[in-house]
PDB file of C-alpha atoms in Angstrom:
ATOM      1  CA  ASN A   1      19.288 111.863  51.312  1.00 74.00           C
ATOM      2  CA  GLY A   2      18.962 115.334  49.827  1.00 86.00           C
ATOM      3  CA  ILE A   3      18.542 116.920  53.282  1.00 91.00           C
ATOM      4  CA  LYS A   4      21.516 114.988  54.629  1.00 92.00           C
ATOM      5  CA  SER A   5      23.660 116.183  51.720  1.00 91.00           C
ATOM      6  CA  VAL A   6      22.589 119.812  52.267  1.00 93.00           C
ATOM      7  CA  MET A   7      23.249 119.523  56.027  1.00 94.00           C
ATOM      8  CA  ASN A   8      26.701 118.004  55.393  1.00 94.00           C
ATOM      9  CA  SER A   9      27.496 120.781  52.972  1.00 93.00           C
ATOM     10  CA  ILE A  10      26.396 123.433  55.478  1.00 95.00           C
ATOM     11  CA  TRP A  11      28.293 121.704  58.284  1.00 95.00           C
ATOM     12  CA  ASN A  12      31.479 121.455  56.204  1.00 94.00           C
ATOM     13  CA  SER A  13      31.188 125.154  55.360  1.00 94.00           C
ATOM     14  CA  ILE A  14      30.751 126.024  59.055  1.00 96.00           C
ATOM     15  CA  LYS A  15      33.764 123.862  59.979  1.00 96.00           C
ATOM     16  CA  SER A  16      35.879 125.440  57.269  1.00 95.00           C
ATOM     17  CA  ILE A  17      34.953 129.003  58.286  1.00 95.00           C
ATOM     18  CA  THR A  18      35.414 128.229  61.991  1.00 96.00           C
ATOM     19  CA  SER A  19      38.785 126.595  61.334  1.00 95.00           C
ATOM     20  CA  SER A  20      39.960 129.555  59.255  1.00 95.00           C
ATOM     21  CA  VAL A  21      38.855 132.049  61.907  1.00 96.00           C
ATOM     22  CA  TRP A  22      40.466 129.987  64.684  1.00 96.00           C
ATOM     23  CA  ASN A  23      43.762 129.689  62.776  1.00 95.00           C
ATOM     24  CA  GLY A  24      43.714 133.445  62.180  1.00 95.00           C
ATOM     25  CA  ILE A  25      43.167 134.122  65.894  1.00 96.00           C
ATOM     26  CA  LYS A  26      45.951 131.679  66.838  1.00 96.00           C
ATOM     27  CA  SER A  27      48.302 133.357  64.394  1.00 95.00           C
ATOM     28  CA  VAL A  28      47.565 136.847  65.761  1.00 96.00           C
ATOM     29  CA  VAL A  29      47.954 135.688  69.367  1.00 96.00           C
ATOM     30  CA  SER A  30      51.167 133.803  68.577  1.00 94.00           C
ATOM     31  CA  ASN A  31      52.699 136.743  66.686  1.00 94.00           C
ATOM     32  CA  THR A  32      51.684 139.187  69.425  1.00 94.00           C
ATOM     33  CA  ALA A  33      53.171 136.939  72.118  1.00 94.00           C
ATOM     34  CA  SER A  34      56.410 136.607  70.136  1.00 93.00           C
ATOM     35  CA  ALA A  35      56.618 140.371  69.684  1.00 93.00           C
ATOM     36  CA  MET A  36      56.003 140.942  73.395  1.00 94.00           C
ATOM     37  CA  ARG A  37      58.682 138.382  74.323  1.00 92.00           C
ATOM     38  CA  SER A  38      61.103 140.144  71.998  1.00 91.00           C
ATOM     39  CA  VAL A  39      60.343 143.559  73.516  1.00 91.00           C
ATOM     40  CA  VAL A  40      60.721 142.253  77.075  1.00 92.00           C
ATOM     41  CA  SER A  41      63.947 140.475  76.155  1.00 91.00           C
ATOM     42  CA  ASN A  42      65.380 143.624  74.576  1.00 89.00           C
ATOM     43  CA  MET A  43      64.376 145.702  77.596  1.00 91.00           C
ATOM     44  CA  MET A  44      65.988 143.205  79.981  1.00 91.00           C
ATOM     45  CA  ASN A  45      69.185 143.155  77.913  1.00 89.00           C
ATOM     46  CA  THR A  46      69.271 146.958  77.938  1.00 88.00           C
ATOM     47  CA  ILE A  47      68.743 147.063  81.701  1.00 87.00           C
ATOM     48  CA  ARG A  48      71.470 144.442  82.231  1.00 87.00           C
ATOM     49  CA  SER A  49      73.853 146.387  80.002  1.00 85.00           C
ATOM     50  CA  VAL A  50      73.196 149.700  81.770  1.00 84.00           C
ATOM     51  CA  PHE A  51      73.495 148.092  85.206  1.00 85.00           C
ATOM     52  CA  SER A  52      76.685 146.294  84.209  1.00 84.00           C
ATOM     53  CA  SER A  53      78.218 149.506  82.850  1.00 84.00           C
ATOM     54  CA  GLY A  54      77.270 151.384  86.012  1.00 82.00           C
ATOM     55  CA  TRP A  55      78.583 148.610  88.217  1.00 81.00           C
ATOM     56  CA  ASN A  56      81.891 148.494  86.355  1.00 82.00           C
ATOM     57  CA  ALA A  57      82.213 152.281  86.601  1.00 80.00           C
ATOM     58  CA  ALA A  58      81.511 152.168  90.346  1.00 79.00           C
ATOM     59  CA  LYS A  59      84.089 149.400  90.808  1.00 79.00           C
ATOM     60  CA  SER A  60      86.636 151.410  88.848  1.00 79.00           C
ATOM     61  CA  VAL A  61      86.037 154.564  90.890  1.00 75.00           C
ATOM     62  CA  THR A  62      86.170 152.637  94.158  1.00 79.00           C
ATOM     63  CA  SER A  63      89.298 150.783  93.118  1.00 77.00           C
ATOM     64  CA  SER A  64      90.973 154.016  91.997  1.00 77.00           C
ATOM     65  CA  GLY A  65      90.002 155.664  95.277  1.00 76.00           C
ATOM     66  CA  ILE A  66      91.386 152.802  97.337  1.00 79.00           C
ATOM     67  CA  HIS A  67      94.629 152.756  95.345  1.00 80.00           C
ATOM     68  CA  GLY A  68      94.896 156.526  95.695  1.00 77.00           C
ATOM     69  CA  ALA A  69      94.361 156.355  99.451  1.00 81.00           C
ATOM     70  CA  ALA A  70      96.916 153.555  99.752  1.00 83.00           C
ATOM     71  CA  ASN A  71      99.437 155.628  97.792  1.00 81.00           C
ATOM     72  CA  ILE A  72      98.857 158.599 100.108  1.00 84.00           C
ATOM     73  CA  VAL A  73      99.390 156.403 103.191  1.00 85.00           C
ATOM     74  CA  ARG A  74     102.582 154.963 101.672  1.00 86.00           C
ATOM     75  CA  SER A  75     103.847 158.424 100.784  1.00 86.00           C
ATOM     76  CA  VAL A  76     103.132 159.820 104.259  1.00 84.00           C
ATOM     77  CA  ALA A  77     104.715 156.780 105.920  1.00 86.00           C
ATOM     78  CA  SER A  78     107.779 157.051 103.702  1.00 86.00           C
ATOM     79  CA  SER A  79     108.069 160.760 104.457  1.00 86.00           C
ATOM     80  CA  MET A  80     107.780 160.100 108.181  1.00 86.00           C
ATOM     81  CA  VAL A  81     110.487 157.419 108.026  1.00 86.00           C
ATOM     82  CA  SER A  82     112.749 159.774 106.042  1.00 85.00           C
ATOM     83  CA  ALA A  83     112.102 162.606 108.482  1.00 84.00           C
ATOM     84  CA  GLY A  84     112.838 160.315 111.442  1.00 82.00           C
ATOM     85  CA  ARG A  85     116.007 159.065 109.805  1.00 84.00           C
ATOM     86  CA  ASN A  86     117.143 162.626 109.043  1.00 81.00           C
ATOM     87  CA  PHE A  87     116.335 163.687 112.629  1.00 81.00           C
ATOM     88  CA  VAL A  88     118.414 160.847 114.102  1.00 82.00           C
ATOM     89  CA  MET A  89     121.200 161.390 111.623  1.00 81.00           C
ATOM     90  CA  GLY A  90     121.250 165.045 112.644  1.00 77.00           C
ATOM     91  CA  PHE A  91     122.213 164.040 116.188  1.00 75.00           C
ATOM     92  CA  VAL A  92     124.722 161.471 115.019  1.00 73.00           C
ATOM     93  CA  ASN A  93     126.598 163.883 112.797  1.00 63.00           C
TER      94      ASN A  93
END
């Protein structure tokens, strides 16, 4: 019975140490994984934000360019109509 008691005591000590070491390893791995997820998430959010800002700027420039070109076409067309009207009116008067 004495040997059994000593063996149980040794075994319980081994289990306790092993459990403590394992829990420590799990904690380190879990914390490291959480930190890595946070870093990746922050990087992705930054990339999305930069891309979104760039995309919105490109849309704005393109839209402004299209509106500017349309205004030029309208202005030229209006000038041509006015010139044609003035030309015809010159013969009428």
